[in-house]
Each structure stands twice: as structure tokens, then as C-alpha cells.
Short mmCIF file of C-alpha atoms in Angstrom, two decimals:
data_model
loop_
_atom_site.label_atom_id
_atom_site.label_comp_id
_atom_site.label_asym_id
_atom_site.label_seq_id
_atom_site.Cartn_x
_atom_site.Cartn_y
_atom_site.Cartn_z
CA UNK A 2 -24.36 -20.07 21.75
CA UNK A 3 -26.95 -19.73 19.02
CA UNK A 4 -26.64 -18.66 15.38
CA UNK A 5 -26.45 -15.01 16.23
CA UNK A 6 -24.32 -15.06 19.41
CA UNK A 7 -20.53 -15.22 19.19
CA UNK A 8 -17.35 -14.56 21.12
CA UNK A 9 -16.20 -12.03 18.56
CA UNK A 10 -18.00 -10.12 15.79
CA UNK A 11 -15.77 -8.54 13.11
CA UNK A 12 -17.33 -5.72 11.13
CA UNK A 13 -15.49 -5.75 7.80
CA UNK A 14 -14.06 -8.61 5.72
CA UNK A 15 -10.81 -7.08 4.42
CA UNK A 16 -7.21 -8.20 5.22
CA UNK A 17 -7.75 -7.10 8.84
CA UNK A 18 -11.26 -8.52 9.30
CA UNK A 19 -11.03 -11.91 7.70
CA UNK A 20 -7.66 -12.62 9.30
CA UNK A 21 -9.07 -11.77 12.73
CA UNK A 22 -11.86 -14.26 12.11
CA UNK A 23 -9.46 -16.97 11.00
CA UNK A 24 -7.21 -16.40 14.00
CA UNK A 25 -10.24 -16.50 16.35
CA UNK A 26 -11.26 -19.84 14.86
CA UNK A 27 -7.72 -21.21 15.40
CA UNK A 28 -7.91 -20.31 19.03
CA UNK A 29 -11.29 -21.94 19.49
CA UNK A 30 -13.29 -18.77 19.69
CA UNK A 31 -16.60 -18.42 17.81
CA UNK A 32 -16.47 -15.59 15.33
CA UNK A 33 -18.67 -13.95 12.68
CA UNK A 34 -17.76 -11.59 9.87
CA UNK A 35 -20.07 -8.82 8.67
CA UNK A 36 -19.29 -7.67 5.16
CA UNK A 37 -21.36 -5.41 2.94
CA UNK A 38 -19.70 -6.00 -0.40
CA UNK A 39 -16.71 -8.21 -1.18
CA UNK A 40 -14.59 -10.40 1.04
CA UNK A 41 -11.00 -9.37 0.88
CA UNK A 42 -11.92 -5.69 1.16
CA UNK A 43 -10.26 -2.93 -0.86
CA UNK A 44 -6.92 -4.76 -0.85
CA UNK A 45 -8.07 -7.86 -2.78
CA UNK A 46 -10.78 -6.16 -4.84
CA UNK A 47 -9.79 -2.61 -5.58
CA UNK A 48 -6.25 -2.11 -4.35
CA UNK A 49 -3.15 -4.21 -3.71
CA UNK A 50 -3.97 -7.22 -5.86
CA UNK A 51 -5.61 -5.83 -9.02
CA UNK A 52 -3.01 -3.05 -9.29
CA UNK A 53 -0.17 -5.63 -9.15
CA UNK A 54 -1.92 -7.61 -11.96
CA UNK A 55 -2.03 -4.38 -14.05
CA UNK A 56 1.56 -3.44 -13.23
CA UNK A 57 2.73 -6.90 -14.26
CA UNK A 58 1.11 -6.32 -17.64
CA UNK A 59 2.82 -2.94 -17.95
CA UNK A 60 6.20 -4.59 -17.13
CA UNK A 61 5.62 -7.11 -19.93
CA UNK A 62 4.75 -4.33 -22.31
CA UNK A 63 7.92 -2.49 -21.38
CA UNK A 64 10.01 -5.64 -21.99
CA UNK A 65 8.31 -6.25 -25.34
CA UNK A 66 9.37 -2.78 -26.44
CA UNK A 67 12.90 -3.24 -25.12
CA UNK A 68 13.69 -6.62 -26.72
CA UNK A 69 16.81 -5.23 -28.46
CA UNK A 70 18.55 -5.01 -25.08
CA UNK A 71 18.40 -8.78 -24.85
CA UNK A 72 19.14 -9.56 -28.48
CA UNK A 73 15.58 -10.18 -29.62
CA UNK A 74 13.38 -8.56 -32.22
CA UNK A 75 9.63 -8.75 -32.81
CA UNK A 76 7.13 -7.21 -35.19
CA UNK A 77 3.65 -5.83 -34.65
CA UNK A 78 3.79 -6.03 -30.83
CA UNK A 79 0.34 -5.08 -29.52
CA UNK A 80 -2.01 -5.63 -26.67
CA UNK A 81 -5.73 -5.93 -25.96
CA UNK A 82 -6.31 -3.45 -23.19
CA UNK A 83 -9.72 -4.91 -22.28
CA UNK A 84 -8.13 -8.30 -21.71
CA UNK A 85 -5.48 -6.80 -19.46
CA UNK A 86 -8.18 -5.18 -17.29
CA UNK A 87 -10.28 -8.40 -17.36
CA UNK A 88 -7.29 -10.45 -16.15
CA UNK A 89 -6.77 -8.09 -13.19
CA UNK A 90 -10.41 -8.45 -12.23
CA UNK A 91 -10.28 -12.24 -12.54
CA UNK A 92 -7.26 -12.38 -10.23
CA UNK A 93 -9.18 -10.36 -7.65
CA UNK A 94 -12.24 -12.56 -7.91
CA UNK A 95 -10.19 -15.71 -7.56
CA UNK A 96 -8.62 -14.45 -4.30
CA UNK A 97 -11.87 -13.11 -2.95
CA UNK A 98 -13.37 -16.55 -3.54
CA UNK A 99 -10.35 -18.00 -1.76
CA UNK A 100 -11.15 -15.90 1.36
CA UNK A 101 -14.74 -17.14 1.30
CA UNK A 102 -13.43 -20.73 1.18
CA UNK A 103 -11.03 -20.15 4.07
CA UNK A 104 -13.83 -18.73 6.25
CA UNK A 105 -16.17 -21.61 5.36
CA UNK A 106 -13.44 -24.11 6.14
CA UNK A 107 -12.92 -22.50 9.51
CA UNK A 108 -16.67 -22.53 10.16
CA UNK A 109 -16.89 -18.74 10.32
CA UNK A 110 -20.26 -17.46 9.18
CA UNK A 111 -20.39 -14.37 6.96
CA UNK A 112 -23.36 -11.98 7.34
CA UNK A 113 -23.79 -9.91 4.20
CA UNK A 114 -24.78 -6.35 4.95
CA UNK A 115 -23.70 -3.16 6.72
CA UNK A 116 -22.87 -3.65 10.35
CA UNK A 117 -23.05 -1.06 13.11
CA UNK A 118 -22.74 -0.98 16.85
CA UNK A 119 -26.19 -1.07 18.35
CA UNK A 120 -25.77 -0.84 22.12
CA UNK A 121 -25.48 -3.60 24.68
CA UNK A 122 -27.68 -6.34 26.09
CA UNK A 123 -26.48 -7.69 29.43
CA UNK A 124 -22.71 -8.29 29.08
CA UNK A 125 -22.89 -8.55 25.31
CA UNK A 126 -22.52 -5.89 22.60
CA UNK A 127 -25.02 -5.80 19.82
CA UNK A 128 -24.26 -5.36 16.12
CA UNK A 129 -27.09 -4.56 13.74
CA UNK A 130 -26.61 -6.03 10.29
CA UNK A 131 -28.65 -4.46 7.50
CA UNK A 132 -28.51 -6.41 4.24
CA UNK A 133 -29.14 -4.88 0.83
CA UNK A 134 -32.21 -7.11 0.64
CA UNK A 135 -34.12 -8.72 3.41
CA UNK A 136 -34.70 -7.99 7.08
CA UNK A 137 -31.99 -6.69 9.45
CA UNK A 138 -30.53 -9.12 11.99
CA UNK A 139 -28.98 -8.43 15.39
CA UNK A 140 -25.83 -10.22 16.43
CA UNK A 141 -24.37 -10.33 19.91
CA UNK A 142 -20.84 -10.82 21.21
CA UNK A 143 -18.62 -9.90 24.16
CA UNK A 144 -16.06 -8.44 21.69
CA UNK A 145 -16.52 -6.44 18.51
CA UNK A 146 -13.62 -5.66 16.17
CA UNK A 147 -14.20 -2.76 13.77
CA UNK A 148 -12.34 -3.28 10.52
CA UNK A 149 -14.31 -1.16 8.08
CA UNK A 150 -11.23 0.20 6.28
CA UNK A 151 -10.91 3.42 4.35
CA UNK A 152 -11.78 5.02 1.01
CA UNK A 153 -10.28 7.61 -1.29
CA UNK A 154 -10.11 11.15 -0.01
CA UNK A 155 -12.14 13.48 -2.19
CA UNK A 156 -11.12 17.15 -2.47
CA UNK A 157 -13.49 19.88 -3.65
CA UNK A 158 -13.24 20.20 -7.39
CA UNK A 159 -11.67 16.78 -7.78
CA UNK A 160 -14.75 14.66 -7.19
CA UNK A 161 -14.61 11.49 -9.31
CA UNK A 162 -17.33 11.55 -11.95
CA UNK A 163 -16.85 8.09 -13.33
CA UNK A 164 -15.78 9.44 -16.70
CA UNK A 165 -13.16 12.18 -16.79
CA UNK A 166 -11.98 12.29 -13.18
CA UNK A 167 -11.08 8.97 -11.64
CA UNK A 168 -10.38 7.63 -8.15
CA UNK A 169 -8.42 4.35 -7.84
CA UNK A 170 -11.64 2.41 -8.60
CA UNK A 171 -12.19 3.97 -11.96
CA UNK A 172 -8.49 3.81 -12.72
CA UNK A 173 -8.61 0.00 -12.30
CA UNK A 174 -11.38 -0.60 -14.81
CA UNK A 175 -10.99 1.88 -17.67
CA UNK A 176 -12.87 1.39 -20.90
CA UNK A 177 -9.77 2.30 -22.90
CA UNK A 178 -6.19 3.47 -22.45
CA UNK A 179 -6.17 7.26 -22.15
CA UNK A 180 -3.76 9.00 -24.47
CA UNK A 181 -3.08 11.85 -22.00
CA UNK A 182 -3.30 11.42 -18.24
CA UNK A 183 -2.68 13.64 -15.28
CA UNK A 184 -2.21 12.06 -11.85
CA UNK A 185 -2.58 14.25 -8.75
CA UNK A 186 -0.71 12.86 -5.78
CA UNK A 187 2.61 10.94 -5.84
CA UNK A 188 2.24 8.60 -2.93
CA UNK A 189 2.20 4.88 -3.50
CA UNK A 190 -1.19 4.86 -5.19
CA UNK A 191 -0.48 7.79 -7.49
CA UNK A 192 3.00 6.64 -8.39
CA UNK A 193 1.81 3.06 -9.23
CA UNK A 194 -0.94 4.29 -11.49
CA UNK A 195 1.37 6.84 -13.13
CA UNK A 196 3.89 4.07 -13.69
CA UNK A 197 1.33 1.62 -15.08
CA UNK A 198 -0.23 4.03 -17.55
CA UNK A 199 3.09 5.44 -18.69
CA UNK A 200 4.48 1.92 -19.30
CA UNK A 201 1.35 1.08 -21.27
CA UNK A 202 1.98 4.12 -23.54
CA UNK A 203 -0.02 7.02 -22.04
CA UNK A 204 1.43 10.51 -21.83
CA UNK A 205 1.59 10.98 -18.07
CA UNK A 206 1.97 14.07 -15.91
CA UNK A 207 2.50 13.44 -12.17
CA UNK A 208 1.65 16.35 -9.89
CA UNK A 209 2.60 16.61 -6.24
CA UNK A 210 1.95 19.41 -3.73
CA UNK A 211 5.05 18.46 -1.63
CA UNK A 212 8.57 19.43 -2.60
CA UNK A 213 9.32 15.86 -3.79
CA UNK A 214 7.45 12.80 -5.02
CA UNK A 215 6.95 9.81 -2.65
CA UNK A 216 7.39 12.21 0.29
CA UNK A 217 7.37 9.51 2.99
CA UNK A 218 10.42 7.84 1.47
CA UNK A 219 14.06 8.65 2.02
CA UNK A 220 15.00 11.78 0.06
CA UNK A 221 17.66 10.03 -1.98
CA UNK A 222 15.24 7.26 -3.01
CA UNK A 223 12.60 9.85 -3.97
CA UNK A 224 15.07 11.72 -6.14
CA UNK A 225 16.10 8.49 -7.91
CA UNK A 226 12.41 7.62 -8.45
CA UNK A 227 11.79 11.02 -10.07
CA UNK A 228 14.86 10.58 -12.30
CA UNK A 229 13.63 7.11 -13.39
CA UNK A 230 10.10 8.48 -14.09
CA UNK A 231 11.43 11.32 -16.15
CA UNK A 232 13.76 8.99 -18.02
CA UNK A 233 10.68 6.94 -18.98
CA UNK A 234 9.08 10.09 -20.42
CA UNK A 235 6.89 11.05 -17.50
CA UNK A 236 6.40 14.74 -16.68
CA UNK A 237 6.85 15.30 -12.88
CA UNK A 238 5.80 18.52 -11.15
CA UNK A 239 6.51 19.08 -7.46
CA UNK A 240 5.57 21.96 -5.09
CA UNK A 241 2.59 22.25 -7.40
CA UNK A 242 -0.90 23.63 -6.85
CA UNK A 243 -3.80 22.51 -9.00
CA UNK A 244 -6.35 25.13 -9.99
CA UNK A 245 -10.03 24.73 -10.90
CA UNK A 246 -10.61 22.04 -13.48
CA UNK A 247 -12.45 22.82 -16.67
CA UNK A 248 -14.24 19.84 -18.18
CA UNK A 249 -15.59 19.35 -21.68
CA UNK A 250 -17.41 16.27 -22.97
CA UNK A 251 -14.19 14.48 -23.79
CA UNK A 252 -11.29 16.04 -21.87
CA UNK A 253 -10.21 18.08 -18.90
CA UNK A 254 -8.09 21.18 -18.71
CA UNK A 255 -5.99 21.40 -15.52
CA UNK A 256 -4.08 24.61 -14.53
CA UNK A 257 -0.96 23.72 -12.47
CA UNK A 258 1.01 26.39 -10.65
CA UNK A 259 4.71 25.80 -9.88
CA UNK A 260 6.97 28.52 -8.51
CA UNK A 261 4.39 31.22 -9.32
CA UNK A 262 4.04 30.16 -12.94
CA UNK A 263 0.87 28.44 -14.17
CA UNK A 264 0.82 25.92 -17.01
CA UNK A 265 -2.41 24.37 -18.37
CA UNK A 266 -2.64 20.69 -19.24
CA UNK A 267 -5.43 19.33 -21.39
CA UNK A 268 -5.74 15.61 -20.74
CA UNK A 269 -8.17 12.78 -21.42
CA UNK A 270 -8.42 11.69 -17.82
CA UNK A 271 -7.38 12.87 -14.33
CA UNK A 272 -6.60 10.42 -11.46
CA UNK A 273 -7.02 11.90 -8.00
CA UNK A 274 -4.77 10.03 -5.56
CA UNK A 275 -4.63 12.50 -2.60
CA UNK A 276 -4.91 10.09 0.30
CA UNK A 277 -7.63 8.21 2.13
CA UNK A 278 -10.15 8.71 4.85
CA UNK A 279 -11.40 6.18 7.38
CA UNK A 280 -14.89 4.68 7.09
CA UNK A 281 -16.11 5.93 10.44
CA UNK A 282 -19.64 6.87 9.32
CA UNK A 283 -22.78 4.80 9.99
CA UNK A 284 -20.97 2.18 12.12
CA UNK A 285 -22.62 3.23 15.35
CA UNK A 286 -19.88 5.31 16.96
CA UNK A 287 -22.37 7.91 18.10
CA UNK A 288 -23.23 7.67 21.80
CA UNK A 289 -20.13 5.58 22.56
CA UNK A 290 -16.82 6.49 24.17
CA UNK A 291 -15.00 5.84 20.91
CA UNK A 292 -13.00 8.83 19.75
CA UNK A 293 -11.98 9.69 16.22
CA UNK A 294 -9.11 11.80 14.93
CA UNK A 295 -9.13 13.01 11.32
CA UNK A 296 -11.59 10.26 10.29
CA UNK A 297 -9.71 7.48 12.05
CA UNK A 298 -10.68 5.62 15.24
CA UNK A 299 -8.35 6.28 18.15
CA UNK A 300 -6.96 3.12 19.80
CA UNK A 301 -4.35 2.13 22.31
CA UNK A 302 -1.35 -0.04 21.47
CA UNK A 303 -3.49 -3.18 21.61
CA UNK A 304 -6.19 -1.81 19.27
CA UNK A 305 -8.70 -1.10 22.10
CA UNK A 306 -10.96 1.88 21.63
CA UNK A 307 -12.43 3.98 24.47
CA UNK A 308 -15.52 1.75 24.50
CA UNK A 309 -15.02 -1.48 26.50
CA UNK A 310 -15.15 -4.55 24.34
CA UNK A 311 -14.76 -2.65 21.02
CA UNK A 312 -11.55 -2.66 19.05
CA UNK A 313 -10.44 -1.13 15.76
CA UNK A 314 -7.81 -2.38 13.34
CA UNK A 315 -6.39 -1.62 9.91
CA UNK A 316 -6.93 1.48 7.90
CA UNK A 317 -9.79 2.50 10.13
CA UNK A 318 -7.31 2.79 13.03
CA UNK A 319 -4.95 5.10 11.08
CA UNK A 320 -1.54 5.04 9.45
CA UNK A 321 0.35 3.34 8.10
CA UNK A 322 -2.36 2.29 5.71
CA UNK A 323 -1.07 -1.09 4.73
CA UNK A 324 -2.85 -4.44 4.37
CA UNK A 325 -0.03 -6.29 6.16
CA UNK A 326 -0.30 -3.93 9.11
CA UNK A 327 -4.04 -4.66 9.26
CA UNK A 328 -3.47 -8.40 9.25
CA UNK A 329 -0.78 -8.24 11.97
CA UNK A 330 -3.05 -6.05 14.08
CA UNK A 331 -5.86 -8.57 13.59
CA UNK A 332 -3.78 -11.42 15.00
CA UNK A 333 -2.43 -9.28 17.84
CA UNK A 334 -5.91 -8.06 18.79
CA UNK A 335 -7.50 -11.50 18.82
CA UNK A 336 -4.59 -13.01 20.69
CA UNK A 337 -5.03 -10.26 23.37
CA UNK A 338 -8.74 -11.03 23.58
CA UNK A 339 -7.85 -14.69 24.07
CA UNK A 340 -5.60 -13.84 26.98
CA UNK A 341 -2.32 -14.53 25.15
CA UNK A 342 0.77 -12.41 25.74
CA UNK A 343 1.23 -10.03 22.87
CA UNK A 344 3.70 -7.37 21.74
CA UNK A 345 2.39 -4.02 20.50
CA UNK A 346 3.31 -3.15 16.96
CA UNK A 347 6.34 -0.93 16.35
CA UNK A 348 5.50 0.91 13.16
CA UNK A 349 9.19 1.45 12.45
CA UNK A 350 9.34 -2.32 11.80
CA UNK A 351 6.55 -2.34 9.25
CA UNK A 352 7.84 -2.43 5.68
CA UNK A 353 6.39 -0.21 2.95
CA UNK A 354 6.37 -1.10 -0.72
CA UNK A 355 5.57 0.78 -3.91
CA UNK A 356 5.29 -1.33 -7.04
CA UNK A 357 6.11 1.26 -9.66
CA UNK A 358 8.99 0.79 -12.07
CA UNK A 359 11.52 0.78 -10.53
CA UNK A 360 10.10 -0.75 -7.31
CA UNK A 361 10.62 0.96 -3.96
CA UNK A 362 10.74 -0.65 -0.53
CA UNK A 363 11.71 0.61 2.90
CA UNK A 364 11.57 -0.04 6.60
CA UNK A 365 12.37 2.05 9.68
CA UNK A 366 13.89 5.47 9.85
CA UNK A 367 15.00 7.53 6.88
CA UNK A 368 18.39 9.19 7.25
CA UNK A 369 16.69 12.52 7.96
CA UNK A 370 14.26 11.13 10.50
CA UNK A 371 16.98 9.27 12.32
CA UNK A 372 18.99 12.46 12.70
CA UNK A 373 15.85 14.38 13.83
CA UNK A 374 15.29 11.65 16.48
CA UNK A 375 18.77 12.39 17.87
CA UNK A 376 20.71 9.50 16.47
CA UNK A 377 24.24 9.75 15.25
CA UNK A 378 24.17 7.64 12.14
CA UNK A 379 26.36 5.66 9.78
CA UNK A 380 24.97 5.37 6.27
CA UNK A 381 25.80 2.76 3.69
CA UNK A 382 24.93 2.79 0.00
CA UNK A 383 25.35 0.37 -2.82
CA UNK A 384 24.24 0.94 -6.44
CA UNK A 385 22.64 -1.91 -8.38
CA UNK A 386 24.93 -0.89 -11.26
CA UNK A 387 27.68 -2.74 -9.35
CA UNK A 388 25.57 -5.86 -8.84
CA UNK A 389 26.15 -8.80 -11.23
CA UNK A 390 22.61 -10.17 -11.17
CA UNK A 391 21.06 -6.75 -11.78
CA UNK A 392 23.33 -6.25 -14.77
CA UNK A 393 22.54 -9.71 -16.12
CA UNK A 394 18.79 -8.99 -15.81
CA UNK A 395 19.19 -5.68 -17.62
CA UNK A 396 18.05 -3.83 -14.46
CA UNK A 397 21.09 -1.77 -13.42
CA UNK A 398 19.19 1.29 -12.12
CA UNK A 399 18.74 1.30 -8.37
CA UNK A 400 20.22 1.76 -4.92
CA UNK A 401 20.24 0.09 -1.54
CA UNK A 402 20.72 2.40 1.48
CA UNK A 403 21.17 1.46 5.13
CA UNK A 404 21.02 3.70 8.18
CA UNK A 405 22.71 2.46 11.42
CA UNK A 406 22.99 3.89 14.90
CA UNK A 407 26.69 4.86 15.03
CA UNK A 408 26.95 4.07 18.76
CA UNK A 409 25.15 0.72 19.06
CA UNK A 410 25.26 -0.68 15.48
CA UNK A 411 21.46 -1.11 15.43
CA UNK A 412 19.87 -1.06 11.98
CA UNK A 413 17.61 1.99 12.11
CA UNK A 414 16.35 1.85 8.58
CA UNK A 415 16.83 0.52 5.05
CA UNK A 416 15.64 2.03 1.79
CA UNK A 417 15.76 0.38 -1.64
CA UNK A 418 14.88 1.26 -5.23
CA UNK A 419 15.28 -1.16 -8.09
CA UNK A 420 14.21 -4.52 -9.53
CA UNK A 421 12.38 -6.83 -7.11
CA UNK A 422 13.29 -4.87 -4.01
CA UNK A 423 9.75 -5.41 -2.63
CA UNK A 424 10.68 -9.09 -2.41
CA UNK A 425 14.00 -8.35 -0.67
CA UNK A 426 13.00 -5.81 1.96
CA UNK A 427 11.88 -8.55 4.33
CA UNK A 428 15.50 -9.37 5.05
CA UNK A 429 15.96 -5.95 6.61
CA UNK A 430 12.59 -6.26 8.39
CA UNK A 431 13.71 -9.47 10.04
CA UNK A 432 16.96 -7.74 11.04
CA UNK A 433 15.06 -4.93 12.71
CA UNK A 434 12.57 -7.26 14.38
CA UNK A 435 15.44 -9.44 15.65
CA UNK A 436 17.36 -6.33 16.77
CA UNK A 437 20.40 -7.39 14.71
CA UNK A 438 23.36 -5.08 14.48
CA UNK A 439 25.87 -4.48 11.69
CA UNK A 440 28.03 -7.26 13.15
CA UNK A 441 25.44 -10.01 12.51
CA UNK A 442 24.44 -8.56 9.14
CA UNK A 443 28.05 -8.32 8.02
CA UNK A 444 28.58 -11.96 9.01
CA UNK A 445 25.44 -13.09 7.10
CA UNK A 446 26.21 -15.03 3.92
CA UNK A 447 24.19 -13.84 0.93
CA UNK A 448 23.83 -16.11 -2.13
CA UNK A 449 25.59 -15.28 -5.42
CA UNK A 450 24.52 -14.17 -7.91
CA UNK A 451 21.49 -12.37 -6.49
CA UNK A 452 20.36 -8.77 -6.28
CA UNK A 453 20.16 -9.38 -2.51
CA UNK A 454 23.99 -9.23 -2.42
CA UNK A 455 23.57 -5.49 -2.74
CA UNK A 456 21.89 -5.58 0.68
CA UNK A 457 25.01 -7.07 2.21
CA UNK A 458 27.23 -4.56 0.43
CA UNK A 459 25.09 -1.65 1.70
CA UNK A 460 25.67 -2.91 5.22
CA UNK A 461 29.43 -3.20 4.67
CA UNK A 462 29.49 0.22 3.07
CA UNK A 463 28.11 1.87 6.19
CA UNK A 464 31.33 0.70 7.94
CA UNK A 465 33.67 1.49 5.04
CA UNK A 466 33.86 -2.19 4.03
CA UNK A 467 32.05 -2.49 0.71
CA UNK A 468 33.95 -4.89 -1.51
CA UNK A 469 32.48 -4.31 -4.96
CA UNK A 470 32.15 -0.51 -5.19
#
């Protein structure tokens, strides 16, 4: 093979694309990555990582203003907002550089530019790479993995303008902390930004068209999240419709209708967090057998598209839009190309995490979805108020909820809200992946004192055996 011919070409260098390249290198396959902007994709540069850096800062700000709970006092507590933003960008840059190092170490070349399918030559597919500067180059490979990701959905009248109306990108690099903020959309992105800005001191209104916030979560968890947000001073409006925005030079007036009554909010900034759309444009899908559905590429269980030799992974291939789903698909896809035996992904075994305060984490069926699917269920609940470690940490607000198949004892789902639950959900994910029942989970010994003990108690509670509540 020459410098432009490979076993696999990956278009996109995000958590799906770069992982696919690294896995290919591990298996002895030659791979190349085509990336137009930043290695690490949205996740490392404009999503998962920088938001967590910001949220960490807001947690610290919250603690500094709640020192009395722990017996401390301090005067003139303040922060430099520009330094908080700069730190989040530095963390992203460090990790993006780390991805570049990993690819270099694995001897995977990175072609900077926009990549698109460009037909076939013999038994090889062609990918045309057009750099921002310089001449285009054509790469060839038997297999092409499309990992171009997704971007923020833009609704008419809510187009980000870089000043008054923000998408997640503008919300990550503000010039100053807005005094008044309205967030449209209460999914993970909207709730995390609402939580960050509220904990930094902004007046925040969170607006959701659905009857409840965090609509993909279990209803009980969603209700507890709303209660927590409102306790923090956030205004939450559900079943809400946003009318035409009126912008001035310095602020935005937003009419919001709830139950037939309209209230106007004048705010400094608006964040639109109303979902994402796949980056299906300009990647050469025209004239191929690749199908799209609502801006996402249609694939089979092994990430194969309708075009032989072309695969799609990650956000481009649809929900759930999670970086860890993209990375897992990347390994599965490359392993299948290499002829290894693979298992298709079961989306009910993919955890979801929202890093607001309090944190939210879940896996599998909600109670309602399990019943809709025809299961007879047993449900266990355990409040963090009854957990010693949570009390010691000053974090007593939260709940762990388990959903079991009443007939087989299979763990169908688990739902958590509270301190550090995003670090604990993996225990339930392992249980679902390993097809454990309540019997094995009940016999599992959890360390004391830890918040994870509440996971054990929630299992016991489903079978009327909770010991501490």
C-alpha cells in the first residue's frame, strides 16, 4: 500500500472515528483519519469535556457559598469568569492533543480537510479530502467508516446569532456571565447549561415543550430533578410554547405560553438546546445506496449502510447520541471488518448520564417503558437521605430506583439522581450486560460507607428486603 491507500478510511475524528482508527491499528489494519477541524470531535472540544470542566467550577462556587453547612466561613468569595472559561478550553485542548499523540503512536495518518465519498476504483472506495488550504487528495480503501457526528438543531426564529441567542458552542465560551438567562430545551444539554449558569449566579428560566423536564428519564427522576432545580432558584416551565423572539441591542424578550397563558421574559441571553441533527450533507451520499432517516444514516446492527463497504457510527447513525455509544460502535464495526465475532449493541444496556446538580444516571427500561413492553415489574427505591455517606458529604437529596422483571428477576432498568451517580451507574450496566438477577445483586457485597450502598438497598427494596429504610 502507498501513502493514500488503506484498509480502512475513517471520515471524522471524534470519539467514534479516532477509536475506530486505534482499534484498526491494534488489529494490524492500515487506517487513516480524515478530520476537518479538531481531533476528538464535538465531545472533546465542544461537548462532554468542556461542559464538565465548567460544571466542576459551578460545583465549587456552590460549595463556597454553602460553607456554613460544613462549619466554615469565608469573606469576599469571588471568581474570575474568564479564567473559568479559559480552564475549560485548556482541558479540551489537552485532550485533543492527547488524541493526536495516540494516533501518531499508532502510526495512523490524519488528513486535515473535509472528506466525502467519491465513487469507486476497482475494488476500492475513494474518499476525496479537501483541505482548507492546498490541493485536494484522493484516498482509497476497501472499507470506509463515516463518523461525521452531528450538530445543534436550529429552529426557525431561534437561529444562534453569536451574541444574544446561543447554541452550545456560544454557551461554552461566553464573554461574561449573563445576569438573566432562558434555556429552551431540558434534555441533557439544556439541563446541564441551566445548572451551570444557575450555580454560577445567573437567574435561569428553563423551558420545555414536553410535560416534564428530562423527558427520556424515568418520571420519578424527572420530578425530583425539577424539584431540585426549583429549590436552587431556577424557574421551570413545562408544556410550554415559545413565541417569536424580540431582540434589542442588549437583550431578548421571549413570550412563553403555558396552559393558554402567555408570560414574557426579558433576558440577556437565550440558549437553544432543542436537539441535534446528523452531519449528512456534503459527505458524498448522493448517488449511493445509503439511506437517511431524519438526518441520520440508516445502518444495520453492525453499522453497515446500504452501500457495500461503507459503514456509519456514532451520532451520524442516530440515537442514543452518546460518545460512549460511538466508541463502542467503532470497536464493534472494526472488529466485524477484521472478521472477528461481534455482538450487536443492545441500546437498553447503554448508560445515560446528565451532569447537572444533582447528577442523573440511568440504564435500561424506565418503569413506564417496562410496563408498556409487557413486563410485570417489581420496583425498588432507596433515598439518599438514608445513606450514611451521602449525609456525611452533605448531599442527602437523591434516589436510586430499580426495575426488575417480576417473573425472572432480570434487572430491566436502574435510575439514579444524586451526588456522583454518574460514577456509580456502571455497576448496574455490568449487571445488565452480565444478565444478573436480583439474586446475584442481593448477594453482592457493597463497601461501607459509600453512596453505592444505596444501589444495594434499592435492589433489596424491590423484594421487600431493604434494611435501612
